[in-house]
Each structure stands twice: as C-alpha cells, then as structure tokens.
Short mmCIF file of C-alpha atoms in Angstrom, two decimals:
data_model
loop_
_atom_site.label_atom_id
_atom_site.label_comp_id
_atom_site.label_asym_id
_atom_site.label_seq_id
_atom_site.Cartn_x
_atom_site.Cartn_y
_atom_site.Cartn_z
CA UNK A 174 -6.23 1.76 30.48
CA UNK A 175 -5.61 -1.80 30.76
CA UNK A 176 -2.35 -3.51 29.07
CA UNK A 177 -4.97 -5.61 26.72
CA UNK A 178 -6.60 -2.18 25.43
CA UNK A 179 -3.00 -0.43 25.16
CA UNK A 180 -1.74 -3.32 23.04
CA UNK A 181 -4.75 -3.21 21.10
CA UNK A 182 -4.77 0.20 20.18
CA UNK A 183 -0.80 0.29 19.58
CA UNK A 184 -0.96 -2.80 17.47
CA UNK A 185 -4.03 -1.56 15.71
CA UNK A 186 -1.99 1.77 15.05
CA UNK A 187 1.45 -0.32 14.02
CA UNK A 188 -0.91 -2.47 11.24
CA UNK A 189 -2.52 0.67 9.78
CA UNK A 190 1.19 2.19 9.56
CA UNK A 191 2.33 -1.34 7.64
CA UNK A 192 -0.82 -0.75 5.53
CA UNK A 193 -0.23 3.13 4.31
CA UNK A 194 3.57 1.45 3.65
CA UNK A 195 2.17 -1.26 1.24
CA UNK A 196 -0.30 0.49 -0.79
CA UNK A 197 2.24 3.68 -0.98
CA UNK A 198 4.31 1.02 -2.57
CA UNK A 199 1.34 -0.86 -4.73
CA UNK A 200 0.19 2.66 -5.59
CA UNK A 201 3.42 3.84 -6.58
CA UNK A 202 4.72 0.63 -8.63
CA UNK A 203 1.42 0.84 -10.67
CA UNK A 204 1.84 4.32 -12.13
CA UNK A 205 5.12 3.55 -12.68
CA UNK A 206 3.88 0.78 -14.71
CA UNK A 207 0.95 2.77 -16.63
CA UNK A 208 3.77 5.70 -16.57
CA UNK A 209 5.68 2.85 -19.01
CA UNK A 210 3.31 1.84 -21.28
CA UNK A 211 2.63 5.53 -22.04
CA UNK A 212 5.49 6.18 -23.31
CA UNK A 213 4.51 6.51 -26.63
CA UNK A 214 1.02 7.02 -26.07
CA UNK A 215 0.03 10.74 -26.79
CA UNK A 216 -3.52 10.59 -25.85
CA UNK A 217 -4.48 14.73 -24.40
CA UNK A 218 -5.86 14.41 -21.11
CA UNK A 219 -8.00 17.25 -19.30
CA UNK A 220 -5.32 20.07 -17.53
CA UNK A 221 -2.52 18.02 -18.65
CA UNK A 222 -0.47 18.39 -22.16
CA UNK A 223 -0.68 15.02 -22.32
CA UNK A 224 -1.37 11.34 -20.77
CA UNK A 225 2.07 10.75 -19.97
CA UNK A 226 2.18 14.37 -17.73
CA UNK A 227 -1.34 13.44 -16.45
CA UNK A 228 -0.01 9.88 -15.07
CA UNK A 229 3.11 11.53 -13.77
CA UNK A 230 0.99 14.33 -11.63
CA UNK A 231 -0.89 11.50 -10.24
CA UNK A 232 2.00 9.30 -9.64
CA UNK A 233 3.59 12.83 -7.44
CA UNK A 234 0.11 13.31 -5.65
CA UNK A 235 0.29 9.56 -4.56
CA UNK A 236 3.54 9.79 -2.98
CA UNK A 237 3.29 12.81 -1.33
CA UNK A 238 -0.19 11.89 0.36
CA UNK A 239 0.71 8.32 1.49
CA UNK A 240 4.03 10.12 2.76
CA UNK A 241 2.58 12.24 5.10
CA UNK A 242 -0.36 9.12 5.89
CA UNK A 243 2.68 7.20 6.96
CA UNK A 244 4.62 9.92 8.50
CA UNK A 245 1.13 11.00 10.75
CA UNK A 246 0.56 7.55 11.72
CA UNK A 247 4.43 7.18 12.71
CA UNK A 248 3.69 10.18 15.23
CA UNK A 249 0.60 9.10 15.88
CA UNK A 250 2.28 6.02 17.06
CA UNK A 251 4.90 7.19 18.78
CA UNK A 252 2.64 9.51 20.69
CA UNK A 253 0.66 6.66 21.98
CA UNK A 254 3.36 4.29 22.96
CA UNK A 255 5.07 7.46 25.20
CA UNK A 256 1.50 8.14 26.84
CA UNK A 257 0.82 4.30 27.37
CA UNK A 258 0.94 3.91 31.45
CA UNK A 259 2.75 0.98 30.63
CA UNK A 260 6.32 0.83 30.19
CA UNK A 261 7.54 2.76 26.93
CA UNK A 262 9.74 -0.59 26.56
CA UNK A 263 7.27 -2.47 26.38
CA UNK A 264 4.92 -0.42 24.12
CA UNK A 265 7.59 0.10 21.83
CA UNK A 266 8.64 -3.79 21.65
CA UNK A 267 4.67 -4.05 21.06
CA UNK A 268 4.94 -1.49 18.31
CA UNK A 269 7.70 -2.89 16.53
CA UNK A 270 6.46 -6.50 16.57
CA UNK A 271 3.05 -5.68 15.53
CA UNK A 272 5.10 -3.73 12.12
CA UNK A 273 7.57 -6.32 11.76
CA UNK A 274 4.97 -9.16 12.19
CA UNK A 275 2.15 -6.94 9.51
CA UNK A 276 5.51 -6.60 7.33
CA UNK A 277 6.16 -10.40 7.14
CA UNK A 278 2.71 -11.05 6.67
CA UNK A 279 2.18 -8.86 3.82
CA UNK A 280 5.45 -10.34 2.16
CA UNK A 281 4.04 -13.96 2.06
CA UNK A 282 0.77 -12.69 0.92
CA UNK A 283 1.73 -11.32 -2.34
CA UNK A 284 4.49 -14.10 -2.10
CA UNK A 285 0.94 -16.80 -2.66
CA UNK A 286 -1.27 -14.49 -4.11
CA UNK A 287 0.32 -12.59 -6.27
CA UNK A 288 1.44 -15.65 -8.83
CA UNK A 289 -2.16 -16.78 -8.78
CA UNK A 290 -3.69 -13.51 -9.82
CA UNK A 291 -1.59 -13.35 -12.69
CA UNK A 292 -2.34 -16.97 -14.07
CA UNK A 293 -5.96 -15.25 -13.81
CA UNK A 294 -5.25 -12.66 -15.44
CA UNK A 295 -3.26 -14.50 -18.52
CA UNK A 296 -5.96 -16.77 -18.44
CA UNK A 297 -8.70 -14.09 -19.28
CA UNK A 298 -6.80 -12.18 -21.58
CA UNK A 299 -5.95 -15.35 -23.46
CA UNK A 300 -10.03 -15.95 -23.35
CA UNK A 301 -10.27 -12.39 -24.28
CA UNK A 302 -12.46 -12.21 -21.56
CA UNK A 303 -12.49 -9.52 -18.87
CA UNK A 304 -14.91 -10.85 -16.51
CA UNK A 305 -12.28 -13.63 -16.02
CA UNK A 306 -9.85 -10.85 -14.51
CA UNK A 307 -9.26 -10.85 -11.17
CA UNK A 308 -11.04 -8.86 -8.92
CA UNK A 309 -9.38 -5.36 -8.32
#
C-alpha cells in the first residue's frame, strides 16, 4: 500500500472511533435526561415494571454496545497502524491526530450548533408547533 491509502484508511478508522465516542456520549446523556423526567412518571411499559426500569435497560444496552463499538474499533485501529508498511511512528502520530483533530472538531460543532438548535426548539414549543423543531 501506498502512504496516501494507509493514511486514509487509518484516519478513516481514527474518525469512526471519535464518532462511536460522541454518540456513546449523546446517547448516554439523553436517557439520562428522559431517565429524569421519569421520575415520577409511572407509565407500564412492555417487559418492564415500569417506564422508569424500561429507560434504565435501554440506557445499560447503550453503553455496553457503544463500549465494545469503541473498544473494536480501538483494536481495529491499532491492528492497522502495526501492519501499516510504514513506520508504526508515523501511523500512530497519524492515528492520534486524525482523533485529536475529529475530537476538536466535534467540540466546536456542538459549541455553534448546539445553542442554535435550542433557540429552535424554544421557538416551536413557544409556537406550540412541532414542525418548527429541529430536525433529529
């Protein structure tokens, strides 16, 4: 392989890693969120005694399956940056720029983005109307 396809394929590798890491956290911040405003709630749900032990199931599936996404992508990364017939230095440096630099992106996205969905979305529900909300 060429150094262009190996730093493709690394960095391509690195981002998906950066992505399983920020919708683990998205994932897990918005059950913990619903998990809240249950709290009071007693609504049955199907195989659970109740919403609030339905949301909490989910909320434990999440984080174990985007744990062990992350985890096989981290091997899955490494394995790829030791076979590389480049230098491992250099792979690796490639690696960990590619996460850093996906990481620091990320952060200034929601940094901009996030501030403007929520005027949306207090915006709509002052409206009272949901097709104002902001697209999921």
């Amino acid at each position: 392989m060429s150094l262009l396809t190996e730093v493709l394929v690394v960095s391509g590798v690195a981002l998906d890693l950066v992505g399983a890491g920020v919708l683990s956290h998205a994932h897990n911040a918005e059950s913990i969120v619903e998990l809240r405003e249950q709290i009071g709630d007693e609504g049955v749900a199907v195989g659970e005694d109740d919403a609030l032990s339905t949301h909490a199931a989910l909320l434990a599936e999440k984080r174990i399956g985007f744990f062990l996404l992350t985890l096989g992508l981290v091997l899955y990364l490494s394995g790829l940056v030791l076979k590389s017939s480049e230098s491992v230095g250099l792979m690796a440096s490639v690696a960990v720029g590619a996460v850093v630099a996906g990481l620091a992106i990320s952060v200034v996205f929601i940094r901009v983005v996030g501030p403007r969905v929520r005027e949306q979305a207090l915006k709509a529900a002052e409206q009272e109307d949901p097709d104002a909300l902001p697209e999921q």
